[in-house]
mmCIF file of C-alpha atoms in Angstrom:
data_model
loop_
_atom_site.group_PDB
_atom_site.id
_atom_site.type_symbol
_atom_site.label_atom_id
_atom_site.label_comp_id
_atom_site.label_asym_id
_atom_site.label_seq_id
_atom_site.Cartn_x
_atom_site.Cartn_y
_atom_site.Cartn_z
ATOM 1 C CA UNK A 24 106.893 99.510 68.082
ATOM 2 C CA UNK A 25 104.608 101.403 65.755
ATOM 3 C CA UNK A 26 101.230 100.162 66.948
ATOM 4 C CA UNK A 27 99.251 103.098 65.444
ATOM 5 C CA UNK A 28 98.865 103.496 61.642
ATOM 6 C CA UNK A 29 97.715 107.112 62.077
ATOM 7 C CA UNK A 30 96.437 109.469 64.762
ATOM 8 C CA UNK A 31 97.568 112.413 66.780
ATOM 9 C CA UNK A 32 99.251 112.983 70.129
ATOM 10 C CA UNK A 33 98.165 116.463 71.284
ATOM 11 C CA UNK A 34 100.481 118.322 73.628
ATOM 12 C CA UNK A 35 99.613 121.380 75.693
ATOM 13 C CA UNK A 36 102.420 122.961 77.755
ATOM 14 C CA UNK A 37 101.356 125.802 80.001
ATOM 15 C CA UNK A 38 104.956 125.962 81.365
ATOM 16 C CA UNK A 39 108.360 125.676 79.882
ATOM 17 C CA UNK A 40 109.728 122.268 79.167
ATOM 18 C CA UNK A 41 112.674 120.565 77.485
ATOM 19 C CA UNK A 42 112.916 116.943 78.653
ATOM 20 C CA UNK A 43 109.164 116.301 78.969
ATOM 21 C CA UNK A 44 108.227 118.033 75.765
ATOM 22 C CA UNK A 45 110.688 115.997 73.722
ATOM 23 C CA UNK A 46 109.954 112.872 75.732
ATOM 24 C CA UNK A 47 106.284 113.116 74.833
ATOM 25 C CA UNK A 48 107.062 113.690 71.207
ATOM 26 C CA UNK A 49 109.537 110.780 71.210
ATOM 27 C CA UNK A 50 106.964 108.448 72.917
ATOM 28 C CA UNK A 51 104.231 109.367 70.364
ATOM 29 C CA UNK A 52 106.645 108.885 67.457
ATOM 30 C CA UNK A 53 107.784 105.506 68.837
ATOM 31 C CA UNK A 54 104.165 104.248 68.799
ATOM 32 C CA UNK A 55 103.363 105.731 65.371
ATOM 33 C CA UNK A 56 101.487 108.906 66.388
ATOM 34 C CA UNK A 57 102.190 112.342 64.969
ATOM 35 C CA UNK A 58 102.491 115.246 67.504
ATOM 36 C CA UNK A 59 100.639 118.472 67.323
ATOM 37 C CA UNK A 60 101.289 121.128 69.947
ATOM 38 C CA UNK A 61 98.296 123.165 70.972
ATOM 39 C CA UNK A 62 99.154 126.816 71.167
ATOM 40 C CA UNK A 63 96.415 128.412 73.232
ATOM 41 C CA UNK A 64 97.397 131.883 71.991
ATOM 42 C CA UNK A 65 96.816 130.914 68.436
ATOM 43 C CA UNK A 66 93.529 129.043 68.990
ATOM 44 C CA UNK A 67 89.984 130.204 69.728
ATOM 45 C CA UNK A 68 90.690 129.508 73.439
ATOM 46 C CA UNK A 69 92.037 133.092 73.520
ATOM 47 C CA UNK A 70 88.562 134.245 72.294
ATOM 48 C CA UNK A 71 86.623 132.428 75.086
ATOM 49 C CA UNK A 72 86.208 128.955 73.673
ATOM 50 C CA UNK A 73 85.174 126.570 76.495
ATOM 51 C CA UNK A 74 87.336 123.704 77.764
ATOM 52 C CA UNK A 75 84.622 121.279 76.750
ATOM 53 C CA UNK A 76 84.474 122.514 73.185
ATOM 54 C CA UNK A 77 88.255 122.755 72.766
ATOM 55 C CA UNK A 78 88.793 119.227 74.175
ATOM 56 C CA UNK A 79 86.383 117.760 71.716
ATOM 57 C CA UNK A 80 87.480 119.741 68.722
ATOM 58 C CA UNK A 81 91.119 118.675 69.042
ATOM 59 C CA UNK A 82 90.281 115.039 69.655
ATOM 60 C CA UNK A 83 88.631 113.824 66.466
ATOM 61 C CA UNK A 84 91.850 111.923 65.468
ATOM 62 C CA UNK A 85 93.636 112.225 68.769
ATOM 63 C CA UNK A 86 94.615 109.080 70.714
ATOM 64 C CA UNK A 87 96.341 110.923 73.504
ATOM 65 C CA UNK A 88 96.485 114.395 75.031
ATOM 66 C CA UNK A 89 99.519 115.251 77.126
ATOM 67 C CA UNK A 90 99.177 118.263 79.412
ATOM 68 C CA UNK A 91 101.688 120.216 81.585
ATOM 69 C CA UNK A 92 99.893 122.654 83.979
ATOM 70 C CA UNK A 93 101.940 123.047 87.110
ATOM 71 C CA UNK A 94 102.273 126.727 87.893
ATOM 72 C CA UNK A 95 99.171 127.359 90.054
ATOM 73 C CA UNK A 96 98.151 125.474 93.115
ATOM 74 C CA UNK A 97 94.560 124.109 92.802
ATOM 75 C CA UNK A 98 94.413 124.772 89.088
ATOM 76 C CA UNK A 99 96.480 122.330 87.004
ATOM 77 C CA UNK A 100 95.194 119.022 88.130
ATOM 78 C CA UNK A 101 91.622 120.328 88.166
ATOM 79 C CA UNK A 102 92.038 121.536 84.546
ATOM 80 C CA UNK A 103 93.238 118.024 83.576
ATOM 81 C CA UNK A 104 90.155 116.464 85.073
ATOM 82 C CA UNK A 105 87.962 119.005 83.244
ATOM 83 C CA UNK A 106 89.564 118.011 79.842
ATOM 84 C CA UNK A 107 89.302 114.273 80.724
ATOM 85 C CA UNK A 108 85.600 114.657 81.621
ATOM 86 C CA UNK A 109 84.958 116.580 78.402
ATOM 87 C CA UNK A 110 86.420 113.909 76.045
ATOM 88 C CA UNK A 111 84.711 111.174 78.124
ATOM 89 C CA UNK A 112 81.326 112.966 77.515
ATOM 90 C CA UNK A 113 82.143 113.498 73.861
ATOM 91 C CA UNK A 114 82.830 109.792 73.454
ATOM 92 C CA UNK A 115 79.665 108.849 75.249
ATOM 93 C CA UNK A 116 77.675 111.271 73.175
ATOM 94 C CA UNK A 117 79.038 109.816 69.887
ATOM 95 C CA UNK A 118 81.015 112.973 69.003
ATOM 96 C CA UNK A 119 84.351 111.117 69.280
ATOM 97 C CA UNK A 120 84.999 107.670 67.956
ATOM 98 C CA UNK A 121 87.506 107.058 70.654
ATOM 99 C CA UNK A 122 88.291 108.582 74.031
ATOM 100 C CA UNK A 123 91.756 109.979 74.053
ATOM 101 C CA UNK A 124 94.127 108.981 76.861
ATOM 102 C CA UNK A 125 95.131 111.928 78.996
ATOM 103 C CA UNK A 126 98.784 111.917 80.171
ATOM 104 C CA UNK A 127 99.726 114.173 83.147
ATOM 105 C CA UNK A 128 103.033 115.754 82.023
ATOM 106 C CA UNK A 129 103.206 117.575 85.330
ATOM 107 C CA UNK A 130 100.554 119.350 87.427
ATOM 108 C CA UNK A 131 100.406 121.213 90.609
ATOM 109 C CA UNK A 132 100.194 118.035 92.656
ATOM 110 C CA UNK A 133 102.359 115.424 90.842
ATOM 111 C CA UNK A 134 104.891 114.828 88.102
ATOM 112 C CA UNK A 135 104.165 111.181 87.353
ATOM 113 C CA UNK A 136 106.250 110.748 84.175
ATOM 114 C CA UNK A 137 109.393 112.203 85.948
ATOM 115 C CA UNK A 138 108.936 110.190 89.154
ATOM 116 C CA UNK A 139 108.388 106.957 87.204
ATOM 117 C CA UNK A 140 111.547 107.668 85.233
ATOM 118 C CA UNK A 141 113.285 108.202 88.614
ATOM 119 C CA UNK A 142 111.874 104.890 89.719
ATOM 120 C CA UNK A 143 113.060 103.037 86.589
ATOM 121 C CA UNK A 144 116.528 104.459 87.127
ATOM 122 C CA UNK A 145 116.869 103.451 90.726
ATOM 123 C CA UNK A 146 115.404 100.018 90.010
ATOM 124 C CA UNK A 147 118.091 99.565 87.402
ATOM 125 C CA UNK A 148 120.769 100.879 89.693
ATOM 126 C CA UNK A 149 119.863 98.679 92.646
ATOM 127 C CA UNK A 150 119.230 95.516 90.574
ATOM 128 C CA UNK A 151 115.453 95.169 90.813
ATOM 129 C CA UNK A 152 112.406 96.649 92.602
ATOM 130 C CA UNK A 153 112.561 94.003 95.299
ATOM 131 C CA UNK A 154 115.971 95.461 96.302
ATOM 132 C CA UNK A 155 114.414 98.893 97.112
ATOM 133 C CA UNK A 156 112.705 97.717 100.233
ATOM 134 C CA UNK A 157 114.297 99.290 103.289
ATOM 135 C CA UNK A 158 116.490 101.676 101.309
ATOM 136 C CA UNK A 159 116.662 105.204 102.663
ATOM 137 C CA UNK A 160 115.691 107.940 100.200
ATOM 138 C CA UNK A 161 116.108 111.545 101.257
ATOM 139 C CA UNK A 162 113.829 113.963 99.348
ATOM 140 C CA UNK A 163 115.248 117.222 100.492
ATOM 141 C CA UNK A 164 114.763 120.952 99.733
ATOM 142 C CA UNK A 165 117.789 122.668 98.366
ATOM 143 C CA UNK A 166 118.593 126.351 97.874
ATOM 144 C CA UNK A 167 117.844 128.060 94.569
ATOM 145 C CA UNK A 168 118.153 131.680 93.545
ATOM 146 C CA UNK A 169 114.704 131.444 92.028
ATOM 147 C CA UNK A 170 111.536 131.222 94.196
ATOM 148 C CA UNK A 171 108.604 129.631 92.295
ATOM 149 C CA UNK A 172 109.689 126.071 91.594
ATOM 150 C CA UNK A 173 106.692 123.622 91.721
ATOM 151 C CA UNK A 174 105.886 121.217 94.450
ATOM 152 C CA UNK A 175 105.072 118.377 92.143
ATOM 153 C CA UNK A 176 108.467 116.678 92.140
ATOM 154 C CA UNK A 177 108.811 116.288 95.966
ATOM 155 C CA UNK A 178 105.209 115.406 96.250
ATOM 156 C CA UNK A 179 105.414 112.846 93.521
ATOM 157 C CA UNK A 180 108.545 111.318 95.078
ATOM 158 C CA UNK A 181 107.070 110.803 98.562
ATOM 159 C CA UNK A 182 103.891 109.600 96.880
ATOM 160 C CA UNK A 183 105.546 106.867 94.837
ATOM 161 C CA UNK A 184 108.583 105.776 96.839
ATOM 162 C CA UNK A 185 106.536 105.071 100.014
ATOM 163 C CA UNK A 186 104.685 102.431 97.895
ATOM 164 C CA UNK A 187 107.960 100.528 97.377
ATOM 165 C CA UNK A 188 108.703 99.844 101.057
ATOM 166 C CA UNK A 189 111.448 102.404 101.222
ATOM 167 C CA UNK A 190 112.460 104.546 104.181
ATOM 168 C CA UNK A 191 111.482 107.979 102.819
ATOM 169 C CA UNK A 192 112.584 111.169 104.503
ATOM 170 C CA UNK A 193 111.168 114.559 103.569
ATOM 171 C CA UNK A 194 113.503 117.358 104.591
ATOM 172 C CA UNK A 195 113.041 121.080 104.309
ATOM 173 C CA UNK A 196 113.517 124.361 106.297
ATOM 174 C CA UNK A 197 110.576 125.288 108.506
ATOM 175 C CA UNK A 198 107.919 126.945 106.334
ATOM 176 C CA UNK A 199 108.619 125.006 103.170
ATOM 177 C CA UNK A 200 105.922 122.427 103.657
ATOM 178 C CA UNK A 201 104.304 120.520 100.766
ATOM 179 C CA UNK A 202 100.534 119.801 100.411
ATOM 180 C CA UNK A 203 99.390 118.193 103.633
ATOM 181 C CA UNK A 204 97.011 115.752 101.642
ATOM 182 C CA UNK A 205 100.088 114.292 99.955
ATOM 183 C CA UNK A 206 101.924 113.850 103.257
ATOM 184 C CA UNK A 207 98.968 111.921 104.610
ATOM 185 C CA UNK A 208 98.869 109.617 101.571
ATOM 186 C CA UNK A 209 102.703 109.017 101.963
ATOM 187 C CA UNK A 210 102.213 107.996 105.672
ATOM 188 C CA UNK A 211 99.427 105.602 104.850
ATOM 189 C CA UNK A 212 101.303 104.056 101.927
ATOM 190 C CA UNK A 213 104.455 103.655 104.053
ATOM 191 C CA UNK A 214 102.450 101.794 106.700
ATOM 192 C CA UNK A 215 100.748 99.598 104.164
ATOM 193 C CA UNK A 216 103.884 98.662 102.229
ATOM 194 C CA UNK A 217 106.247 98.036 105.143
ATOM 195 C CA UNK A 218 108.405 101.189 104.716
ATOM 196 C CA UNK A 219 108.510 104.437 106.650
ATOM 197 C CA UNK A 220 107.871 108.112 106.120
ATOM 198 C CA UNK A 221 109.084 110.892 108.310
ATOM 199 C CA UNK A 222 109.875 114.678 108.138
ATOM 200 C CA UNK A 223 112.799 116.687 109.402
ATOM 201 C CA UNK A 224 114.062 120.251 109.278
ATOM 202 C CA UNK A 225 117.681 119.083 109.233
ATOM 203 C CA UNK A 226 119.273 118.202 105.798
ATOM 204 C CA UNK A 227 122.173 116.435 107.495
ATOM 205 C CA UNK A 228 119.729 114.161 109.274
ATOM 206 C CA UNK A 229 118.063 113.258 105.971
ATOM 207 C CA UNK A 230 121.456 112.606 104.254
ATOM 208 C CA UNK A 231 122.743 110.509 107.121
ATOM 209 C CA UNK A 232 123.251 106.897 105.728
ATOM 210 C CA UNK A 233 120.912 107.612 102.811
ATOM 211 C CA UNK A 234 121.127 105.224 99.839
ATOM 212 C CA UNK A 235 119.520 107.800 97.499
ATOM 213 C CA UNK A 236 119.347 111.593 97.747
ATOM 214 C CA UNK A 237 117.079 113.950 95.841
ATOM 215 C CA UNK A 238 117.943 117.525 96.752
ATOM 216 C CA UNK A 239 115.577 119.888 94.819
ATOM 217 C CA UNK A 240 114.242 123.312 95.410
ATOM 218 C CA UNK A 241 110.498 124.108 95.744
ATOM 219 C CA UNK A 242 108.334 126.895 96.871
ATOM 220 C CA UNK A 243 106.310 126.667 100.090
ATOM 221 C CA UNK A 244 102.772 125.333 99.695
ATOM 222 C CA UNK A 245 101.251 128.297 101.532
ATOM 223 C CA UNK A 246 103.102 130.754 99.369
ATOM 224 C CA UNK A 247 102.081 129.119 96.243
ATOM 225 C CA UNK A 248 98.411 129.182 97.383
ATOM 226 C CA UNK A 249 98.835 132.916 97.950
ATOM 227 C CA UNK A 250 100.467 133.351 94.547
ATOM 228 C CA UNK A 251 97.583 131.641 92.790
ATOM 229 C CA UNK A 252 95.087 134.058 94.441
ATOM 230 C CA UNK A 253 97.232 137.098 93.507
ATOM 231 C CA UNK A 254 97.391 136.051 89.943
ATOM 232 C CA UNK A 255 93.644 135.352 89.955
ATOM 233 C CA UNK A 256 93.020 138.816 91.293
ATOM 234 C CA UNK A 257 95.574 140.337 88.735
ATOM 235 C CA UNK A 258 97.393 141.871 91.663
ATOM 236 C CA UNK A 259 100.769 142.631 90.071
ATOM 237 C CA UNK A 260 102.024 144.642 93.057
ATOM 238 C CA UNK A 261 101.060 141.856 95.400
ATOM 239 C CA UNK A 262 102.954 139.394 93.227
ATOM 240 C CA UNK A 263 106.065 141.493 93.235
ATOM 241 C CA UNK A 264 105.970 141.893 97.008
ATOM 242 C CA UNK A 265 105.466 138.041 97.473
ATOM 243 C CA UNK A 266 108.412 137.408 95.193
ATOM 244 C CA UNK A 267 110.625 139.672 97.224
ATOM 245 C CA UNK A 268 109.650 138.048 100.485
ATOM 246 C CA UNK A 269 110.147 134.453 99.076
ATOM 247 C CA UNK A 270 113.610 135.288 97.619
ATOM 248 C CA UNK A 271 114.694 136.802 100.856
ATOM 249 C CA UNK A 272 113.482 133.655 102.730
ATOM 250 C CA UNK A 273 115.333 131.470 100.254
ATOM 251 C CA UNK A 274 118.534 133.430 100.904
ATOM 252 C CA UNK A 275 118.385 132.410 104.640
ATOM 253 C CA UNK A 276 118.944 128.800 103.664
ATOM 254 C CA UNK A 277 121.892 128.788 101.323
ATOM 255 C CA UNK A 278 123.481 126.080 103.549
ATOM 256 C CA UNK A 279 120.785 123.623 102.234
ATOM 257 C CA UNK A 280 122.996 122.445 99.343
ATOM 258 C CA UNK A 281 124.208 119.132 98.048
ATOM 259 C CA UNK A 282 127.871 119.647 98.747
ATOM 260 C CA UNK A 283 130.733 117.068 98.948
ATOM 261 C CA UNK A 284 130.503 117.383 102.715
ATOM 262 C CA UNK A 285 126.845 116.557 102.600
ATOM 263 C CA UNK A 286 127.367 113.591 100.310
ATOM 264 C CA UNK A 287 130.001 112.253 102.627
ATOM 265 C CA UNK A 288 127.276 111.677 105.201
ATOM 266 C CA UNK A 289 125.417 109.223 102.941
ATOM 267 C CA UNK A 290 125.857 105.475 102.957
ATOM 268 C CA UNK A 291 129.584 104.790 102.320
ATOM 269 C CA UNK A 292 129.672 108.356 100.896
ATOM 270 C CA UNK A 293 128.216 107.020 97.655
ATOM 271 C CA UNK A 294 124.510 107.557 97.633
ATOM 272 C CA UNK A 295 122.798 107.703 94.320
ATOM 273 C CA UNK A 296 122.098 111.390 93.407
ATOM 274 C CA UNK A 297 118.854 112.163 91.652
ATOM 275 C CA UNK A 298 117.471 115.308 89.998
ATOM 276 C CA UNK A 299 114.731 116.041 87.581
ATOM 277 C CA UNK A 300 116.953 118.558 85.780
ATOM 278 C CA UNK A 301 117.879 121.307 85.103
ATOM 279 C CA UNK A 302 119.712 121.629 88.435
ATOM 280 C CA UNK A 303 120.889 124.917 89.772
ATOM 281 C CA UNK A 304 124.708 124.129 89.834
ATOM 282 C CA UNK A 305 126.891 126.308 92.059
ATOM 283 C CA UNK A 306 129.410 128.182 90.017
ATOM 284 C CA UNK A 307 127.998 127.003 86.708
ATOM 285 C CA UNK A 308 124.366 127.903 86.216
ATOM 286 C CA UNK A 309 124.318 130.309 89.179
ATOM 287 C CA UNK A 310 126.541 131.699 91.907
ATOM 288 C CA UNK A 311 125.113 129.517 94.670
ATOM 289 C CA UNK A 312 122.605 126.738 94.069
ATOM 290 C CA UNK A 313 121.200 123.275 94.785
ATOM 291 C CA UNK A 314 124.405 121.265 94.132
ATOM 292 C CA UNK A 315 128.118 121.580 93.941
ATOM 293 C CA UNK A 316 129.607 121.345 90.439
ATOM 294 C CA UNK A 317 131.900 118.526 91.497
ATOM 295 C CA UNK A 318 128.966 116.467 92.805
ATOM 296 C CA UNK A 319 126.890 117.105 89.685
ATOM 297 C CA UNK A 320 129.687 116.254 87.291
ATOM 298 C CA UNK A 321 130.368 112.910 89.063
ATOM 299 C CA UNK A 322 126.724 111.935 88.552
ATOM 300 C CA UNK A 323 126.154 113.638 85.174
ATOM 301 C CA UNK A 324 126.042 110.381 83.125
ATOM 302 C CA UNK A 325 123.688 108.568 85.518
ATOM 303 C CA UNK A 326 121.434 111.754 85.619
ATOM 304 C CA UNK A 327 121.228 111.764 81.809
ATOM 305 C CA UNK A 328 120.411 108.124 81.882
ATOM 306 C CA UNK A 329 117.727 108.846 84.420
ATOM 307 C CA UNK A 330 116.161 111.363 82.015
ATOM 308 C CA UNK A 331 116.360 108.863 79.154
ATOM 309 C CA UNK A 332 113.766 106.601 80.761
ATOM 310 C CA UNK A 333 110.990 109.250 80.408
ATOM 311 C CA UNK A 334 110.077 108.665 76.680
ATOM 312 C CA UNK A 335 109.535 104.957 77.498
ATOM 313 C CA UNK A 336 107.490 105.669 80.531
ATOM 314 C CA UNK A 337 105.187 107.915 78.613
ATOM 315 C CA UNK A 338 105.051 105.339 75.682
ATOM 316 C CA UNK A 339 104.161 102.659 78.237
ATOM 317 C CA UNK A 340 101.381 104.792 79.678
ATOM 318 C CA UNK A 341 99.847 105.325 76.230
ATOM 319 C CA UNK A 342 100.254 101.762 75.190
ATOM 320 C CA UNK A 343 98.815 100.242 78.378
ATOM 321 C CA UNK A 344 95.756 102.539 78.203
ATOM 322 C CA UNK A 345 94.958 101.876 74.460
ATOM 323 C CA UNK A 346 95.361 98.067 74.120
ATOM 324 C CA UNK A 347 93.242 95.454 75.767
ATOM 325 C CA UNK A 348 95.953 92.764 75.480
ATOM 326 C CA UNK A 349 99.236 94.628 75.859
ATOM 327 C CA UNK A 350 101.302 91.534 76.584
ATOM 328 C CA UNK A 351 100.190 89.749 73.474
ATOM 329 C CA UNK A 352 100.717 92.974 71.409
ATOM 330 C CA UNK A 353 104.233 93.220 72.708
ATOM 331 C CA UNK A 354 104.921 89.551 71.918
ATOM 332 C CA UNK A 355 103.754 90.103 68.368
ATOM 333 C CA UNK A 356 106.000 93.089 68.022
ATOM 334 C CA UNK A 357 108.915 91.005 69.309
ATOM 335 C CA UNK A 358 108.074 88.203 66.799
ATOM 336 C CA UNK A 359 108.209 90.700 64.019
ATOM 337 C CA UNK A 360 111.678 91.735 65.140
ATOM 338 C CA UNK A 361 111.764 94.973 63.120
ATOM 339 C CA UNK A 362 114.710 97.140 63.864
ATOM 340 C CA UNK A 363 114.043 100.900 64.121
ATOM 341 C CA UNK A 364 116.949 101.749 62.018
ATOM 342 C CA UNK A 365 117.336 99.519 58.946
ATOM 343 C CA UNK A 366 121.005 98.764 57.790
#
């Protein structure tokens, strides 16, 4: 599968990562690219270098740039567009021989590589994408002892699965809304694709007869907007006060957890449980969290398989963006029949 003889895959992570970081590295290696991580603290970015200059300077031999920037509402996706525009300009001006592909490894709006890995997993579990039509998927908030989890996973889920004709339910306590623009997209896509999209403030309602459940904590959209402004104003006291309020609010909803009782409400009590990982597991990683240990352990192997799709999702994104005739290129690779590990 090594379709590149040389070249770089540049990664920039502005938030912590395990699965996505190693998935990006694995995808680049699979295709023949060497990975170089951009450490902003050790570059001239720390001394005021512009985004346009940095993007061009790192891209002379780069075929792909992967960015994770998910912590601040209104910032991450905008930064990715700024980088993309900069390398497009560099290519048009003759500075860059090729325009690097930009892969969104999670922003403030979406987590496309994760959600497509989720989709690959459920397609496999249900025997084909055509079998997803009419299936009920519950994307629900779940309690966590931490407060600042991004909105990108629930937003990505309702953004993609409504395109597959599924019955998508978004459930959360009052006040834990996601971005309204994403909800509107989900509604329009559901109407266009023969599925449905609705919201509820009742977790049991969402789990009732669900084929798939995705209980995952996230911070309220309004609070994340406020948090972004406080960080921009360098208001440390304001940030501490907001954290206190949000943790107290989270604590009011500890009953929003994926328990055995909750799972019994799903279709035949055997809904497919999804999570982007790491999950807050009650009695394991925290005292009280998103999911009971018995539920998580029962789905541990499928969850790990779910995560295993991500390197291939990222590799496919890079591959499809760089080759004009991807089908023919794949056929040629198949004809060669070279094993990754030689006996």
